[in-house]
Short mmCIF file of C-alpha atoms in Angstrom, two decimals:
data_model
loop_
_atom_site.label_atom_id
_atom_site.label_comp_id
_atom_site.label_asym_id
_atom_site.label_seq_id
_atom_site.Cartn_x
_atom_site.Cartn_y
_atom_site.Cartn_z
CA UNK A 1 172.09 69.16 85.44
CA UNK A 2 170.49 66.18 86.75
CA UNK A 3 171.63 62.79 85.28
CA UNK A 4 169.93 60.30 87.72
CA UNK A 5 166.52 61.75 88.74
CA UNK A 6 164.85 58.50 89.64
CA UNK A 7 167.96 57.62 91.96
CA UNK A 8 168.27 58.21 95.72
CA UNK A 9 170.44 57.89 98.84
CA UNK A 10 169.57 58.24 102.74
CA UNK A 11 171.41 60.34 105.45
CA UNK A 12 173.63 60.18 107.38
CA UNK A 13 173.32 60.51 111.19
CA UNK A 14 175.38 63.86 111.04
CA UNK A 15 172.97 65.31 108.35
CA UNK A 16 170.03 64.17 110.45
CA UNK A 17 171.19 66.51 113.28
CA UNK A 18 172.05 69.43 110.73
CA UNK A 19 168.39 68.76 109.29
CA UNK A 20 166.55 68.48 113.08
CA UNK A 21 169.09 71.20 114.23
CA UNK A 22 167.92 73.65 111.43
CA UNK A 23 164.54 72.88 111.89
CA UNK A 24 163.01 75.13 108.92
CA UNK A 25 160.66 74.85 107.58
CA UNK A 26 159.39 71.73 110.32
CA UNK A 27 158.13 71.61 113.32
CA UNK A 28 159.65 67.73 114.14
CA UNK A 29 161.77 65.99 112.02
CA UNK A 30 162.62 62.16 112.81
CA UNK A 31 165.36 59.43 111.38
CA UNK A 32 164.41 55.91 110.88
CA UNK A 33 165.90 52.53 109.05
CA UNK A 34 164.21 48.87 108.56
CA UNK A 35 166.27 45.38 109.83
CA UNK A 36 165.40 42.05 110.51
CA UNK A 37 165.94 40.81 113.65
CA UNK A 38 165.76 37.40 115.06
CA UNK A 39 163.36 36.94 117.90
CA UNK A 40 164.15 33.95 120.30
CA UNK A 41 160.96 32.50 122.04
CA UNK A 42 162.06 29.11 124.14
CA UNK A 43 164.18 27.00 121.93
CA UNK A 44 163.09 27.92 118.59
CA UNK A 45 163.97 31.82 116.91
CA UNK A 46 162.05 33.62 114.19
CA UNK A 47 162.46 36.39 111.66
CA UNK A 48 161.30 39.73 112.25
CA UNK A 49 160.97 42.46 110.20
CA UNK A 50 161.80 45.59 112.33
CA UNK A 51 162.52 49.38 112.56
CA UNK A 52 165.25 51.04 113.87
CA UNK A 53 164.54 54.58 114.67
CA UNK A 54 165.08 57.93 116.31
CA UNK A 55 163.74 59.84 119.74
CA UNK A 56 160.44 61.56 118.74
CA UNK A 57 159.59 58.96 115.88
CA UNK A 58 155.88 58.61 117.26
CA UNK A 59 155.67 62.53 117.99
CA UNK A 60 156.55 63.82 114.30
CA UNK A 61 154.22 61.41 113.07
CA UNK A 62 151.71 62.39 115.70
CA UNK A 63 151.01 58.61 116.57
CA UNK A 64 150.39 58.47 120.80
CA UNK A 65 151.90 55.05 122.31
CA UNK A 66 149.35 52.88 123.67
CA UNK A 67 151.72 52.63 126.78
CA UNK A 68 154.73 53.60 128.28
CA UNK A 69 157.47 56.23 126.13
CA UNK A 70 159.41 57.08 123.19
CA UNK A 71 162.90 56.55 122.98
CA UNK A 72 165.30 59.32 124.73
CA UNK A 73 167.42 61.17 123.49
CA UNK A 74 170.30 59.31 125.04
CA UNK A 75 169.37 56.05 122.88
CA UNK A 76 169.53 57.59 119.89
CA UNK A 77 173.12 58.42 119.85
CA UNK A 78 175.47 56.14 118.05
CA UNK A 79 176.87 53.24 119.82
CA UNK A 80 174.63 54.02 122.46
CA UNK A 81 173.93 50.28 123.43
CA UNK A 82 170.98 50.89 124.98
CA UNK A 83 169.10 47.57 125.11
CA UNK A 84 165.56 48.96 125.03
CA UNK A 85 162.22 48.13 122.57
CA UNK A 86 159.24 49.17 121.81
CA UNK A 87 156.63 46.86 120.67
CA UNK A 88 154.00 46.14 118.25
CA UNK A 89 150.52 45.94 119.74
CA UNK A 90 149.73 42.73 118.52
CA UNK A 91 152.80 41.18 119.96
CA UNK A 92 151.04 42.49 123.04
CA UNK A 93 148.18 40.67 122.72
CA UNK A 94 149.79 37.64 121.38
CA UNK A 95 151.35 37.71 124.99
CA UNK A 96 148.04 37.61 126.78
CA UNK A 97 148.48 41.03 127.90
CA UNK A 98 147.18 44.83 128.49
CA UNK A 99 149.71 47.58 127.20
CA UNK A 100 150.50 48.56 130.15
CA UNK A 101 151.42 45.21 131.96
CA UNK A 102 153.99 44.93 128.88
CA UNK A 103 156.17 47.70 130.17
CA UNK A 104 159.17 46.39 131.93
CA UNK A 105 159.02 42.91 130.17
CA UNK A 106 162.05 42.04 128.38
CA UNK A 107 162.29 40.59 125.03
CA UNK A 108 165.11 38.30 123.26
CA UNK A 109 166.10 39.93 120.16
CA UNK A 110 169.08 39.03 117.93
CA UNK A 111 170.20 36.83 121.47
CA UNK A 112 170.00 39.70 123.67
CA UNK A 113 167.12 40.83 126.52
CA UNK A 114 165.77 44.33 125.53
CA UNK A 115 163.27 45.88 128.26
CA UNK A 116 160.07 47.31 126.89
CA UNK A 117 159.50 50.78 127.48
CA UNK A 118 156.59 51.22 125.13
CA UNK A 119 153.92 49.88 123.50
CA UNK A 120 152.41 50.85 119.86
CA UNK A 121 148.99 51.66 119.26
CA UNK A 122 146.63 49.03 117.60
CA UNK A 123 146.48 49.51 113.85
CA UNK A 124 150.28 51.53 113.46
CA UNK A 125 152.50 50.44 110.94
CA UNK A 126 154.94 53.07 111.17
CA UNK A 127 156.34 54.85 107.35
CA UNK A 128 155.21 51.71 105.53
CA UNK A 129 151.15 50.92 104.59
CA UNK A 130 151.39 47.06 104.05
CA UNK A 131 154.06 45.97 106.21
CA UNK A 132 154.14 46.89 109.81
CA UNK A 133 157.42 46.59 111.86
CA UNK A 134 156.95 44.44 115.09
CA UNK A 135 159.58 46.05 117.46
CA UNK A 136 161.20 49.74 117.27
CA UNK A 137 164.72 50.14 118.25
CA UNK A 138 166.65 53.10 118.98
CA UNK A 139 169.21 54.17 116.58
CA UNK A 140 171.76 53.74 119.47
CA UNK A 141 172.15 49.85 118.55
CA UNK A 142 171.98 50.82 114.69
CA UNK A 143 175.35 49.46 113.96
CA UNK A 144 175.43 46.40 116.06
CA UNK A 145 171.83 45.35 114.25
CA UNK A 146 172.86 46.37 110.79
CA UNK A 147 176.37 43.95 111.21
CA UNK A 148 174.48 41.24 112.66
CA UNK A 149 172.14 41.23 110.15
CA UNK A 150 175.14 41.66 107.17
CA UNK A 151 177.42 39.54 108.62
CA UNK A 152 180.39 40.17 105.99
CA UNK A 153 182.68 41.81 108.15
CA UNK A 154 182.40 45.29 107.60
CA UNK A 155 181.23 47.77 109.93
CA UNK A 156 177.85 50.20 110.03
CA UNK A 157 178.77 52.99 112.41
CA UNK A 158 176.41 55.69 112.25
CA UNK A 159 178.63 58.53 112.80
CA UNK A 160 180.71 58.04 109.75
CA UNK A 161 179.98 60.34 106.99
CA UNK A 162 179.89 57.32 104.38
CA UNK A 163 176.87 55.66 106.45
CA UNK A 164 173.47 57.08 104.76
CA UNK A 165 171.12 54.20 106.13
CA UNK A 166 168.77 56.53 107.64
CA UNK A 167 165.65 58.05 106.05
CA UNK A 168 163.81 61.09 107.38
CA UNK A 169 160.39 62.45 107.62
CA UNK A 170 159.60 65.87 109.00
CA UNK A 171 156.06 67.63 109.83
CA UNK A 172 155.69 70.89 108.74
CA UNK A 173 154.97 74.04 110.24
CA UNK A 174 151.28 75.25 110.52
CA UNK A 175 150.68 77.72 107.62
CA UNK A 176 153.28 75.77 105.05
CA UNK A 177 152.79 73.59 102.80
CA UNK A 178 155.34 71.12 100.43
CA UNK A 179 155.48 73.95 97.54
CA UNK A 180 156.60 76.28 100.36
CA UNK A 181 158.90 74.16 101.99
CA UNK A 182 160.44 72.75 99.15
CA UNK A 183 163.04 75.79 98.82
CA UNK A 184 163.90 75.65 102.17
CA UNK A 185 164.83 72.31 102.09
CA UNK A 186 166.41 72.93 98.68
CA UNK A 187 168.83 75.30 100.80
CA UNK A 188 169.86 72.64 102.91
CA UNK A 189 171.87 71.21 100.42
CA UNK A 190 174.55 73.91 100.05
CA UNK A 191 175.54 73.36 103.72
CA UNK A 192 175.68 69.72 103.19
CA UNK A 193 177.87 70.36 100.55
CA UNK A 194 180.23 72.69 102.97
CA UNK A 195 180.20 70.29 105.58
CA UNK A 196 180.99 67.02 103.48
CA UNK A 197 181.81 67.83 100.49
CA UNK A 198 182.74 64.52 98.98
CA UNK A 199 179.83 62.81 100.22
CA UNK A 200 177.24 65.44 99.28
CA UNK A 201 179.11 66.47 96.07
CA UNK A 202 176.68 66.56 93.11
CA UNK A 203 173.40 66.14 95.86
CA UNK A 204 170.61 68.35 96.44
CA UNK A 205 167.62 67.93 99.30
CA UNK A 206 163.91 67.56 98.33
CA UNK A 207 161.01 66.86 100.18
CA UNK A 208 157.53 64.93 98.68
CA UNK A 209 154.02 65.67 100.03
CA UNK A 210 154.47 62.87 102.56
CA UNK A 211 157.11 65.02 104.43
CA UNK A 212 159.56 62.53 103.57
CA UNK A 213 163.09 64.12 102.48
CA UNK A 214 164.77 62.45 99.97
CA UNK A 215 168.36 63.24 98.12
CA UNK A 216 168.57 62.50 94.64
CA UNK A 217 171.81 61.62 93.08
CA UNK A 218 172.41 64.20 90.28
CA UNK A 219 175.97 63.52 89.08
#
């Protein structure tokens, strides 16, 4: 019986790679997270607001970079420590320059250099429709972002179980729709539930016509 319909929780990084592994009923499924990160120019640093996300973040949402790649596979993986951004397109052109000259460019962010290896299209704002993020990271440097920006000590790492920072949006298959997919993703949940069982105890999977998959809490 659900108690707390209106509440929800992300995922973990293991339950992101049970969802992509499983695939059904999507075609792409992608992980992301929102930080703050402080962006040094000269002397002075600034506040910016931020995403942290997976490999294949522009494919599921079928969003071409203006220049250069998505992250690999490699960054993604926890503690990766892969120094590498991808960039708004108006920091581009706040710079003076074409996408493509901005690849290779490093960036000071949170007090270290991060080399650009893409370059977002004019007009994205990633998940969010009245704030757009002005770098990407890979989820790699998820836990050394998230304690930074925390600062109380305790630790972020993306492989532990009790870590559900991420949230996830998948693209369907052609010839599905939600109402299809929704038991599919439904059945998810039991081998959540197997896999963690205190973590996912009292949790079920469902998915909104976005494509983003939520868990409610139900106990």
């Amino acid at each position: 019986e659900t108690r707390r319909p209106d509440r929800y929780r992300g995922f973990s990084w293991r339950e992101y790679e049970q969802i992509r592994a499983n695939r059904e009923p999507f075609d792409a499924v992608m992980a992301y997270s929102m930080t703050l990160l402080g962006v040094s120019d000269g002397d002075s640093t600034r506040r910016s607001f931020s995403a942290i996300v997976s490999s294949g973040y522009f494919s599921t949402l079928d969003v071409p970079l203006a220049a250069g790649r998505e992250f690999t596979a490699d960054a993604e993986r926890p503690k990766s420590g892969q120094r590498v951004v991808i960039v708004g397109h108006q920091f581009a052109r706040k710079a003076g320059l074409a996408p493509q000259a901005m690849l290779g460019r490093t960036v000071r962010l949170n007090a270290r250099e991060h080399t650009i290896v893409g370059v977002a299209p004019e007009g994205f704002s990633g998940t969010m429709a009245l704030v757009a993020p002005e770098f990407w990271l890979p989820l790699g440097v998820y836990a050394s972002v998230t304690d930074e920006m925390m600062r109380d000590g305790g630790s972020s790492k993306l492989s532990d179980a009790k870590t559900h920072g991420l949230m996830l949006v998948g693209r369907l298959r052609a010839g599905l729709d939600v109402d299809t997919a929704r038991p599919m993703v439904a059945g998810l949940s039991t081998s959540f539930a197997g896999r963690d069982p205190v973590e996912n105890k009292d949790h079920e999977l469902v998915i909104d016509r976005e494509g983003i998959i939520w868990v409610p809490e139900l106990g």
